[in-house]
């Protein structure tokens, strides 16, 4: 049988390679001078802060946070989870992973929130954002790693960049959604008292959208955690590296310890941010 | 203060297409069938004086909310003009204002009370009431003090720190009212502000509004679907049907002289005792039911045909000089002062020992009550004291049952 597609050969591979090469050649210097330093700076700061807290105090703090944000159950669960992580001997790796997540989420919110607000206020801008968000979310996470390495070399920074890109869409989407779904009645009331567009945004729309935005933030944190683990392949440290190194050396025990640590961390982060979301102002109305 | 000229609002994809049909006097239903557009308001015109309460009433869906929203342009009218006598800038056409001027107008000159309250759920009651002042840029302390004062006024003083969702519907409505009152705007747009209140609080709030109004002299556009409420607090009433204003007048004009079948239906079950006035129902002196009883010392006497032993003496100018019963002088007092004097109430059998006079604007209810003091016909006098006519039982009964004086 002859190949039915043989008579045309779309040079997609070549074109993509050329494009990526061009992007890398053009932006490498820019990325390394202007993007890497702030990301690395925040990462180092967060990591320094988190690792300088004594584990005992850290665990106590998560207990209080869990209790305050959600319930005493969540507080107790946090204590058990972090104690386990410590006793399994991956405390330092956990701190690195947490720092990576915090840093990535920080940039996701910093960039995603304004984009979400912009999307909610302009249909045209949202029309442009939508396909971009779709691409960002459906591209397999591994695909981000290649250009990240090419632009930023290896280590924590390319891992973080890939994570930020991968984890940002929920913040944008749900900020947009939350603001658009505020009951028009409330906006009408604000308008009737002479509020400006900006006053309406900050005094009415944003607080009322807060529960939805927090749901987006929760998703972003979970995505960031999953990506930070994958980023171990390109040299990011932490629990992901533990898993990756364990698999590479066929040390199943080591890989499992890393994996359990990730799951525990994910559960604690999820419960706490969900609790925060329900505490958010505006939530009182949604009964 | 506010003058609307042919304000029209058409909802739909192509509002302009319905305008010519309105000119042909097609009904809302016909226009809907022909063009698919919904007529919200159909060429509404009215003139609201400074300091008055102008009530708009009509059935559900007749366009009341749409019309009131056109006034502060939360809804942009499809056609027509709305003129507002601005305290500093003279007459402005609200339909021509740009964004900025419109915002200033809403902030400083017009506030609004919503039918469905529209309280901000993430703010406490106090901060909801203070919202308008916050937008006006007043300081936090001043704002809170003022908000607390207004909250006290609507009877919710202790609830400032609660959230709207913790209040009953009626309480939320009062918070909405407080928010509207708090900004000191000259014009208050109120969309069924009392509809969610139970009957007792409703009457309380109506009296409270009347009291506030006596003090503050706001110009109030008040929407209701309750004719009795409209009559109680409205200086003028506009009645709407299918987007159109079918009649505008004082409560009494509407009650006594309903212009269409639709208005008549409304009026049928309204309570006339607080609306209809002595001037309307009095049997006029020039009626052939009066018989002259001669003249003495320049005073001419007459009596009702059916009541020869009660005689009313009038001087040359037509002022009441004396009242006689069985040729005996009877003391004469003003109805208003007698009503305030419980001790003047005689025993049932002695209610012919006193004669009363009242002004043309005395309402039926007061005249009815005065029957506890005197059963003689009440003499109705106009501004300069001349007798206009008499009210006896037939006039009272006709007034209540037929909403007019004499049956022709
Ligand atoms: N946003 C809108 N889009 C389309 N049609 C509308 C809209 N708002 C109102 N209408 C229509 O306009 C007409 C008048 O509605 P409006 O809300 O002004 O009535 P209303 O007199 O305030 O009634 P109610 O006493 O029930 O509050 C109705 O036929 C309604 O269907
Ligand atoms: Mg309405």
XYZ file of C-alpha atoms and ligand atoms in Angstrom:
727
model
C 0.000 0.000 0.000
C 1.211 3.471 -0.796
C 1.022 6.213 1.818
C -2.151 8.228 0.985
C -0.554 11.345 2.456
C 2.754 10.817 0.736
C 2.208 13.272 -2.082
C 2.284 16.294 0.215
C 4.856 16.843 2.913
C 3.910 19.729 5.255
C 7.186 20.981 6.667
C 5.677 21.578 10.095
C 8.585 20.178 12.044
C 11.068 22.346 10.241
C 8.931 25.477 10.542
C 8.367 25.025 14.284
C 12.020 24.329 14.878
C 12.912 27.472 12.948
C 10.398 29.557 14.859
C 11.556 28.311 18.239
C 15.166 28.851 17.246
C 14.354 32.350 16.155
C 12.508 33.100 19.383
C 15.331 31.701 21.446
C 17.964 33.620 19.527
C 16.015 36.836 19.745
C 14.740 36.698 23.307
C 17.342 34.740 25.197
C 19.273 37.775 26.278
C 16.122 39.672 27.134
C 14.739 36.799 29.185
C 17.908 36.225 31.081
C 18.442 39.882 31.929
C 14.883 40.982 32.626
C 12.786 37.948 33.528
C 15.148 35.652 35.385
C 16.365 38.052 38.083
C 12.972 39.042 39.543
C 11.715 35.450 39.474
C 14.917 34.197 41.068
C 14.831 37.042 43.561
C 11.316 36.295 44.751
C 12.081 32.584 44.869
C 15.187 33.119 46.952
C 13.387 35.477 49.270
C 10.479 33.110 49.836
C 12.792 30.150 50.326
C 14.981 32.051 52.730
C 11.922 33.118 54.689
C 10.345 29.685 54.860
C 13.535 27.825 55.702
C 14.471 30.241 58.465
C 11.309 29.327 60.368
C 12.029 26.486 62.820
C 9.967 23.416 61.863
C 8.148 23.456 65.209
C 7.015 27.034 64.747
C 6.145 26.283 61.142
C 3.863 23.421 62.132
C 2.224 25.501 64.831
C 1.628 28.291 62.314
C -0.024 25.927 59.844
C -2.216 24.629 62.650
C -3.429 28.128 63.466
C -3.844 28.993 59.793
C -5.801 25.823 59.089
C -8.003 26.399 62.082
C -8.653 30.034 61.287
C -9.189 29.539 57.554
C -11.225 26.348 57.668
C -11.760 24.377 60.864
C -9.860 22.793 63.720
C -9.929 19.521 61.783
C -7.939 21.117 58.989
C -5.570 22.515 61.611
C -4.978 19.105 63.121
C -4.627 17.545 59.681
C -1.933 20.114 58.797
C 0.009 19.221 61.917
C -0.089 15.514 61.103
C 0.806 16.056 57.447
C 3.805 18.268 58.116
C 5.002 16.105 60.977
C 4.924 13.077 58.669
C 6.853 14.980 56.032
C 9.445 15.857 58.637
C 9.758 12.352 60.021
C 10.116 10.941 56.506
C 13.179 13.140 56.165
C 12.020 15.352 53.302
C 11.390 18.565 55.237
C 13.988 20.584 53.341
C 12.720 19.297 49.990
C 9.196 20.205 51.019
C 10.319 23.733 51.859
C 11.862 24.070 48.380
C 8.697 22.783 46.693
C 6.531 25.086 48.795
C 8.766 28.026 47.906
C 8.475 27.163 44.223
C 4.682 26.979 44.515
C 4.412 30.228 46.465
C 6.656 32.021 43.997
C 4.799 30.693 40.964
C 1.406 31.530 42.469
C 2.623 34.999 43.377
C 3.449 35.704 39.734
C 0.271 34.004 38.520
C -1.806 36.372 40.640
C 0.363 39.377 39.807
C -0.147 38.831 36.089
C -3.392 36.859 36.025
C -5.571 39.135 38.140
C -5.155 42.222 35.940
C -5.649 40.094 32.827
C -8.800 38.616 34.356
C -10.152 42.052 35.242
C -9.351 43.317 31.766
C -11.101 40.289 30.233
C -14.215 40.978 32.264
C -14.424 44.569 31.124
C -13.772 44.140 27.425
C -15.385 41.483 25.265
C -12.735 42.078 22.640
C -9.907 41.474 25.033
C -11.596 38.345 26.324
C -12.125 37.187 22.734
C -8.379 37.445 22.307
C -7.573 35.830 25.661
C -9.819 32.812 25.257
C -7.892 30.894 22.607
C -4.651 31.792 24.376
C -6.002 30.336 27.616
C -7.254 27.244 25.803
C -3.813 26.655 24.332
C -2.132 27.253 27.684
C -4.365 24.726 29.394
C -4.458 21.969 26.785
C -0.771 21.918 25.960
C 0.801 19.005 27.829
C 2.972 20.326 30.651
C 6.103 18.687 29.271
C 5.890 20.803 26.141
C 6.542 23.946 28.183
C 9.792 22.601 29.418
C 11.674 22.730 26.099
C 11.398 26.443 25.305
C 11.782 27.213 29.031
C 15.126 25.435 29.062
C 16.204 27.054 25.816
C 15.404 30.529 27.077
C 16.399 30.156 30.701
C 18.828 27.243 30.779
C 18.235 24.707 33.556
C 17.457 25.012 37.285
C 14.645 26.522 39.338
C 13.998 29.531 37.111
C 12.943 27.708 33.902
C 10.888 25.375 36.087
C 9.169 28.367 37.645
C 8.543 30.042 34.297
C 6.942 26.896 32.914
C 4.871 26.606 36.105
C 3.699 30.200 35.961
C 2.536 29.830 32.362
C 0.895 26.500 33.065
C -0.877 27.476 36.287
C -2.082 30.972 35.398
C -5.259 30.282 33.338
C -7.640 29.527 36.249
C -6.897 32.876 37.901
C -7.646 34.706 34.658
C -10.704 32.660 33.789
C -12.347 32.745 37.189
C -11.570 36.402 37.850
C -13.282 37.165 34.568
C -16.168 34.843 35.341
C -16.622 36.078 38.895
C -16.766 39.726 37.866
C -19.087 39.097 34.947
C -21.496 37.124 37.075
C -22.049 39.760 39.736
C -25.796 40.372 39.885
C -26.515 43.457 37.701
C -28.875 44.686 40.420
C -25.907 45.554 42.633
C -24.118 47.320 39.820
C -27.269 49.261 39.056
C -27.436 50.410 42.668
C -23.814 51.528 42.556
C -24.454 53.376 39.296
C -27.536 55.081 40.711
C -25.397 56.642 43.446
C -22.941 58.023 40.912
C -20.078 55.549 41.246
C -17.309 55.637 38.647
C -16.387 52.481 36.741
C -13.384 52.060 38.987
C -15.436 52.480 42.157
C -17.890 49.901 40.879
C -15.019 47.501 40.246
C -13.379 47.846 43.642
C -16.387 48.474 45.848
C -18.858 46.073 44.264
C -17.662 43.717 41.545
C -14.340 42.641 42.971
C -15.502 41.857 46.512
C -18.552 40.024 45.218
C -16.403 38.051 42.771
C -13.995 37.106 45.541
C -15.341 33.587 46.229
C -15.025 32.730 42.538
C -11.561 34.275 42.338
C -10.506 32.244 45.357
C -11.753 29.095 43.643
C -9.503 30.022 40.720
C -6.618 30.605 43.077
C -7.159 27.191 44.594
C -6.983 25.583 41.151
C -3.894 27.594 40.300
C -2.141 26.402 43.445
C -2.940 22.783 42.646
C -1.754 23.162 39.052
C 1.400 24.896 40.241
C 2.160 22.080 42.626
C 1.721 19.461 39.924
C 3.939 21.394 37.520
C 6.646 22.126 40.039
C 7.020 18.381 40.460
C 7.351 17.828 36.719
C 9.854 20.672 36.531
C 12.293 18.509 38.450
C 13.189 17.053 35.024
C 14.796 20.348 34.075
C 16.555 20.867 37.328
C 14.034 22.315 39.760
C 14.647 20.990 43.270
C 12.367 19.789 46.018
C 10.017 16.839 46.402
C 9.746 16.433 42.624
C 13.470 15.896 42.424
C 13.128 13.251 45.118
C 10.605 11.379 42.959
C 12.573 11.884 39.773
C 15.896 10.851 41.284
C 14.282 7.829 42.979
C 12.836 6.631 39.688
C 16.065 7.185 37.853
C 18.019 5.109 40.364
C 15.165 2.596 40.658
C 14.954 3.534 44.323
C 11.202 3.043 44.664
C 11.241 3.867 48.376
C 12.784 7.286 47.801
C 10.348 8.031 44.974
C 7.420 7.034 47.181
C 8.493 9.256 50.047
C 8.661 12.185 47.620
C 5.253 11.258 46.243
C 3.610 11.012 49.672
C 5.118 14.360 50.600
C 3.616 15.941 47.488
C 0.174 14.488 48.171
C 0.202 15.650 51.797
C 1.330 19.132 50.826
C -1.346 19.277 48.121
C -4.089 18.273 50.541
C -3.100 20.825 53.158
C -2.839 23.629 50.576
C -6.178 22.661 49.077
C -8.086 22.614 52.358
C -6.614 25.866 53.555
C -7.230 27.803 50.343
C -10.741 26.403 50.062
C -11.406 27.581 53.588
C -10.052 31.021 52.708
C -12.345 31.104 49.673
C -15.402 30.529 51.813
C -14.284 33.247 54.186
C -13.946 35.768 51.384
C -16.193 38.825 51.504
C -19.275 38.580 49.339
C -19.671 34.926 50.117
C -22.451 35.727 52.571
C -24.839 36.291 49.717
C -24.435 32.866 48.165
C -26.671 30.838 50.337
C -38.280 70.401 39.155
C -38.488 67.465 36.772
C -40.306 67.660 33.507
C -40.636 64.663 31.231
C -41.551 65.142 27.617
C -42.665 62.147 25.593
C -40.246 59.820 27.309
C -40.285 56.539 25.446
C -38.447 53.311 26.044
C -38.603 50.351 23.722
C -36.824 47.114 24.559
C -35.560 44.895 21.800
C -33.085 44.572 18.983
C -34.419 47.440 16.883
C -36.217 49.974 19.096
C -36.430 52.631 16.373
C -38.695 50.421 14.287
C -41.459 50.713 16.857
C -41.456 54.514 17.103
C -43.595 55.182 14.006
C -46.083 52.575 15.208
C -46.415 54.402 18.512
C -47.259 57.520 16.524
C -50.090 55.558 14.927
C -51.351 54.767 18.420
C -50.785 51.037 18.042
C -51.029 49.160 21.326
C -48.175 47.448 23.118
C -49.559 44.061 22.049
C -49.817 45.022 18.375
C -46.319 46.425 18.319
C -45.011 43.275 19.882
C -46.651 41.196 17.180
C -45.566 43.438 14.320
C -41.953 44.134 15.296
C -41.053 41.882 18.192
C -40.133 44.936 20.287
C -41.456 45.458 23.809
C -42.824 48.865 24.676
C -41.623 49.741 28.178
C -42.751 53.356 28.344
C -44.900 55.048 25.744
C -44.544 58.841 25.403
C -44.816 59.697 29.068
C -45.043 63.394 29.885
C -45.402 64.980 33.301
C -44.200 67.862 35.386
C -43.097 67.402 38.982
C -43.011 70.499 41.147
C -40.255 71.174 43.641
C -41.021 69.682 47.033
C -43.942 67.529 46.011
C -44.503 63.806 46.126
C -45.434 62.609 42.680
C -46.817 59.096 42.707
C -46.877 56.822 39.700
C -49.151 53.881 39.901
C -50.268 51.073 37.677
C -50.465 47.335 37.361
C -47.459 45.045 37.305
C -45.584 45.284 34.025
C -47.049 48.626 32.990
C -43.609 50.248 32.872
C -43.266 52.013 36.217
C -39.766 50.756 36.986
C -38.662 51.425 33.432
C -39.924 55.002 33.616
C -38.251 55.793 36.930
C -34.982 54.306 35.647
C -35.156 56.610 32.655
C -35.161 59.627 34.976
C -31.628 58.979 36.232
C -30.756 57.167 33.024
C -29.963 53.803 34.461
C -32.002 53.028 31.367
C -31.458 55.266 28.363
C -34.801 56.347 26.939
C -35.296 55.575 23.260
C -36.866 58.988 22.688
C -38.024 62.040 24.599
C -36.516 64.546 26.988
C -36.236 64.891 30.739
C -35.588 68.352 32.082
C -34.243 68.880 35.554
C -34.088 72.233 37.287
C -30.571 72.074 38.616
C -30.072 74.179 41.759
C -26.923 75.820 40.361
C -27.007 75.365 36.634
C -30.602 76.067 35.733
C -32.556 73.703 33.547
C -30.611 70.758 32.130
C -31.817 68.055 29.780
C -30.860 64.806 31.455
C -31.106 62.891 28.195
C -28.306 65.038 26.763
C -25.833 64.791 29.640
C -22.446 63.150 29.140
C -21.094 60.421 31.423
C -19.346 62.788 33.790
C -22.242 65.215 34.219
C -24.627 62.327 34.637
C -22.491 60.846 37.390
C -22.347 64.153 39.216
C -26.112 64.447 38.936
C -26.635 60.987 40.411
C -24.090 61.623 43.121
C -25.336 65.030 44.248
C -28.887 65.576 43.084
C -30.752 62.305 42.706
C -30.796 59.204 44.792
C -32.780 56.050 44.433
C -34.600 53.390 46.431
C -34.936 50.074 44.645
C -37.931 47.790 44.392
C -35.778 44.753 45.171
C -33.585 46.653 47.675
C -30.278 45.919 45.879
C -28.309 46.156 49.117
C -24.657 45.208 48.769
C -24.384 41.829 50.495
C -20.727 42.165 51.467
C -21.272 45.397 53.363
C -22.847 45.931 56.729
C -26.146 47.751 57.000
C -24.378 50.909 58.172
C -21.908 50.874 55.322
C -24.726 50.238 52.862
C -26.536 53.296 54.147
C -23.291 55.268 53.884
C -22.557 54.152 50.323
C -23.887 57.275 48.612
C -21.939 59.525 50.981
C -18.816 57.449 50.401
C -19.137 58.117 46.680
C -19.690 61.804 47.457
C -16.316 61.683 49.159
C -17.432 62.462 52.698
C -15.112 61.427 55.504
C -15.549 58.136 57.293
C -16.598 59.553 60.651
C -19.129 62.001 59.240
C -20.489 59.313 57.006
C -21.027 56.863 59.820
C -22.676 59.444 62.038
C -25.035 60.532 59.313
C -25.790 56.926 58.348
C -26.584 56.079 61.958
C -28.971 59.044 62.174
C -30.903 57.945 59.116
C -30.894 54.365 60.335
C -32.444 55.507 63.615
C -35.018 57.409 61.620
C -36.232 54.248 59.846
C -36.260 52.366 63.124
C -33.216 50.178 62.548
C -30.783 51.916 64.870
C -29.321 48.789 66.507
C -28.817 46.879 63.236
C -25.947 48.866 61.768
C -23.363 46.142 62.199
C -25.474 43.344 60.728
C -25.296 42.167 57.162
C -28.319 42.538 54.868
C -28.806 38.776 54.672
C -29.424 38.742 58.419
C -32.432 41.049 58.071
C -35.999 40.294 57.048
C -37.275 41.550 53.710
C -39.115 44.451 55.300
C -36.043 45.482 57.270
C -33.919 45.324 54.144
C -36.398 47.562 52.413
C -36.030 50.109 55.187
C -32.253 49.946 54.824
C -32.739 50.691 51.129
C -34.917 53.635 52.098
C -32.287 54.890 54.539
C -29.594 54.624 51.877
C -31.728 56.698 49.534
C -32.437 59.367 52.149
C -28.869 59.620 53.405
C -27.298 61.525 50.534
C -29.298 64.760 50.879
C -30.140 64.669 47.186
C -32.938 67.043 46.184
C -34.689 64.358 44.182
C -35.587 60.963 45.517
C -36.602 58.228 43.101
C -38.481 55.534 44.978
C -39.478 52.335 43.238
C -42.158 50.637 45.349
C -40.223 51.361 48.529
C -42.912 49.979 50.828
C -44.098 46.960 48.866
C -42.346 44.405 51.081
C -43.558 45.827 54.377
C -46.378 44.403 56.409
C -49.477 46.597 56.681
C -48.681 48.084 60.094
C -45.093 49.070 59.360
C -46.211 50.200 55.937
C -48.567 52.782 57.399
C -45.838 53.767 59.868
C -43.360 54.287 57.078
C -45.863 56.235 54.996
C -46.409 58.582 57.923
C -42.682 58.726 58.529
C -42.099 59.664 54.912
C -44.778 62.341 55.114
C -43.111 63.659 58.262
C -39.614 63.628 56.729
C -41.064 65.289 53.691
C -42.563 68.112 55.764
C -39.122 68.692 57.228
C -36.869 68.228 54.242
C -39.017 69.148 51.236
C -37.419 66.698 48.882
C -38.906 66.198 45.477
C -40.055 62.617 45.426
C -41.034 60.388 42.565
C -42.827 57.528 44.235
C -43.883 54.346 42.532
C -46.532 52.066 43.920
C -49.170 49.675 42.779
C -51.367 50.521 45.752
C -53.792 53.341 45.019
C -54.527 54.015 48.682
C -50.816 54.459 49.287
C -50.525 56.760 46.287
C -53.415 58.840 47.617
C -52.067 58.953 51.124
C -48.676 60.348 50.240
C -48.922 61.663 46.683
C -49.594 65.331 45.975
C -50.176 64.285 42.398
C -50.751 60.870 40.927
C -50.036 59.604 37.445
C -51.763 56.414 36.405
C -50.014 54.189 33.892
C -51.417 51.523 31.647
C -49.326 49.507 29.197
C -46.493 52.025 29.229
C -48.758 55.046 28.811
C -49.741 57.642 31.357
C -53.530 57.697 31.122
C -54.310 60.292 33.767
C -52.489 62.774 35.974
C -54.138 64.672 38.766
C -54.498 65.251 42.471
C -55.740 62.223 44.384
C -59.172 63.761 44.609
C -59.357 64.607 40.921
C -58.535 61.030 40.065
C -60.967 59.611 42.548
C -63.829 61.908 41.645
C -63.232 62.047 37.948
C -61.528 58.936 36.573
C -60.897 59.543 32.906
C -60.850 55.995 31.576
C -62.448 52.660 32.312
C -59.089 51.421 33.607
C -58.702 54.258 36.089
C -62.297 53.839 37.190
C -61.605 50.199 37.992
C -58.730 51.177 40.234
C -60.697 53.892 41.920
C -63.681 51.691 42.600
C -62.158 50.074 45.640
C -60.120 52.979 46.901
C -60.843 54.428 50.308
C -62.235 57.931 49.662
C -62.485 59.137 53.258
C -58.993 60.600 53.391
C -59.101 62.081 49.910
C -62.441 63.608 49.057
C -62.873 67.119 50.397
C -65.733 69.183 51.684
C -65.591 71.475 48.658
C -66.350 68.551 46.382
C -69.359 67.118 48.142
C -71.017 70.185 49.669
C -74.498 70.968 48.440
C -73.928 74.393 46.834
C -75.892 77.336 48.131
C -77.347 78.088 44.724
C -78.963 74.667 44.631
C -82.740 74.650 44.392
C -82.808 72.553 47.535
C -82.317 75.713 49.568
C -85.268 77.807 50.595
C -85.074 81.404 51.710
C -86.351 82.070 55.236
C -86.489 85.830 55.074
C -84.191 88.602 56.205
C -83.599 90.349 59.508
C -81.198 93.221 60.378
C -79.395 92.817 57.048
C -78.864 89.111 57.639
C -80.569 86.791 55.143
C -81.629 83.360 56.325
C -82.084 80.127 54.434
C -82.657 76.484 55.223
C -82.618 73.183 53.443
C -85.881 72.141 51.962
C -86.070 69.061 54.118
C -84.826 70.699 57.305
C -86.901 73.835 57.907
C -86.079 74.279 61.592
C -82.310 74.760 61.054
C -81.585 78.160 59.584
C -78.323 79.640 58.422
C -77.965 83.409 58.522
C -75.520 85.161 56.212
C -74.393 88.745 55.978
C -74.260 90.744 52.751
C -70.816 89.365 51.835
C -72.099 85.818 52.278
C -70.268 85.123 55.534
C -71.958 82.958 58.130
C -73.462 85.142 60.822
C -75.414 82.761 62.967
C -77.177 79.404 63.011
C -80.591 78.991 64.525
C -82.471 75.937 65.545
C -86.148 76.289 66.293
C -85.485 80.057 66.256
C -82.825 79.675 68.970
C -79.210 80.620 68.402
C -76.872 77.669 68.355
C -73.167 78.111 69.112
C -70.928 77.806 66.006
C -67.423 76.356 66.089
C -64.726 75.348 63.621
C -64.656 71.644 62.889
C -60.850 71.454 63.160
C -60.741 72.765 66.723
C -63.677 70.678 67.899
C -62.043 67.477 66.685
C -59.037 68.145 68.890
C -61.208 68.670 71.913
C -62.481 65.348 73.245
C -64.251 67.099 76.124
C -66.523 68.925 73.683
C -68.149 65.624 72.792
C -71.759 65.766 73.922
C -74.105 62.931 74.709
C -75.777 61.396 71.710
C -79.091 63.116 72.291
C -77.519 66.551 72.502
C -75.758 66.569 69.205
C -77.999 69.298 67.851
C -76.703 71.840 70.326
C -73.703 72.867 68.224
C -73.155 73.928 64.629
C -69.877 73.406 62.765
C -68.088 75.074 59.894
C -65.157 73.717 57.923
C -62.898 74.733 55.073
C -63.252 73.433 51.548
C -60.209 71.222 51.979
C -61.467 69.320 55.031
C -61.539 65.628 54.180
C -64.488 63.274 54.439
C -62.983 61.394 57.362
C -62.906 64.510 59.539
C -66.408 65.502 58.611
C -67.626 62.012 59.473
C -65.924 62.231 62.830
C -67.478 65.598 63.474
C -70.870 63.911 63.426
C -70.014 62.728 66.926
C -70.172 66.358 68.014
C -72.935 67.728 65.910
C -75.558 66.289 63.621
C -76.499 69.622 62.110
C -75.348 70.200 58.525
C -71.754 71.451 58.355
C -71.299 74.789 56.691
C -68.407 74.779 54.202
C -66.620 78.103 53.895
C -63.992 79.170 51.399
C -60.780 81.104 51.954
C -62.392 84.458 52.766
C -65.098 83.012 54.975
C -67.973 82.928 52.502
C -70.311 79.998 52.775
C -70.017 77.697 49.766
C -72.537 75.099 50.759
C -73.722 72.642 53.369
C -72.928 69.013 54.060
C -75.555 66.799 55.568
C -75.990 63.051 55.615
C -76.991 62.656 51.929
C -73.785 64.394 50.837
C -71.678 62.261 53.150
C -73.274 59.045 51.957
C -72.882 59.998 48.319
C -69.321 61.040 48.962
C -68.422 57.662 50.349
C -70.411 55.445 48.036
C -70.343 57.399 44.797
C -67.234 59.488 45.399
C -69.027 62.686 44.499
C -71.542 65.057 46.021
C -74.870 65.428 44.408
C -76.364 62.717 42.281
C -77.591 64.489 39.175
N -34.462 44.726 30.366
C -35.631 44.493 29.721
N -35.649 43.887 28.525
C -36.804 43.670 27.872
N -38.017 44.021 28.337
C -38.070 44.623 29.527
C -36.887 44.893 30.287
N -37.242 45.503 31.443
C -38.582 45.603 31.397
N -39.087 45.085 30.262
C -40.493 45.051 29.869
O -41.020 46.343 30.025
C -42.315 46.303 30.587
C -42.360 47.149 31.856
O -41.578 46.563 32.863
P -41.353 47.271 34.269
O -40.359 46.492 35.019
O -41.070 48.711 34.040
O -42.787 47.092 34.937
P -43.300 47.592 36.356
O -44.439 48.499 36.104
O -42.188 48.143 37.174
O -43.838 46.238 37.000
P -43.796 45.746 38.534
O -44.920 46.420 39.241
O -44.030 44.268 38.407
O -42.463 46.073 39.075
C -42.643 44.827 30.814
O -43.452 44.409 29.750
C -41.314 44.141 30.760
O -41.443 42.874 30.193
Mg -41.247 47.579 38.961
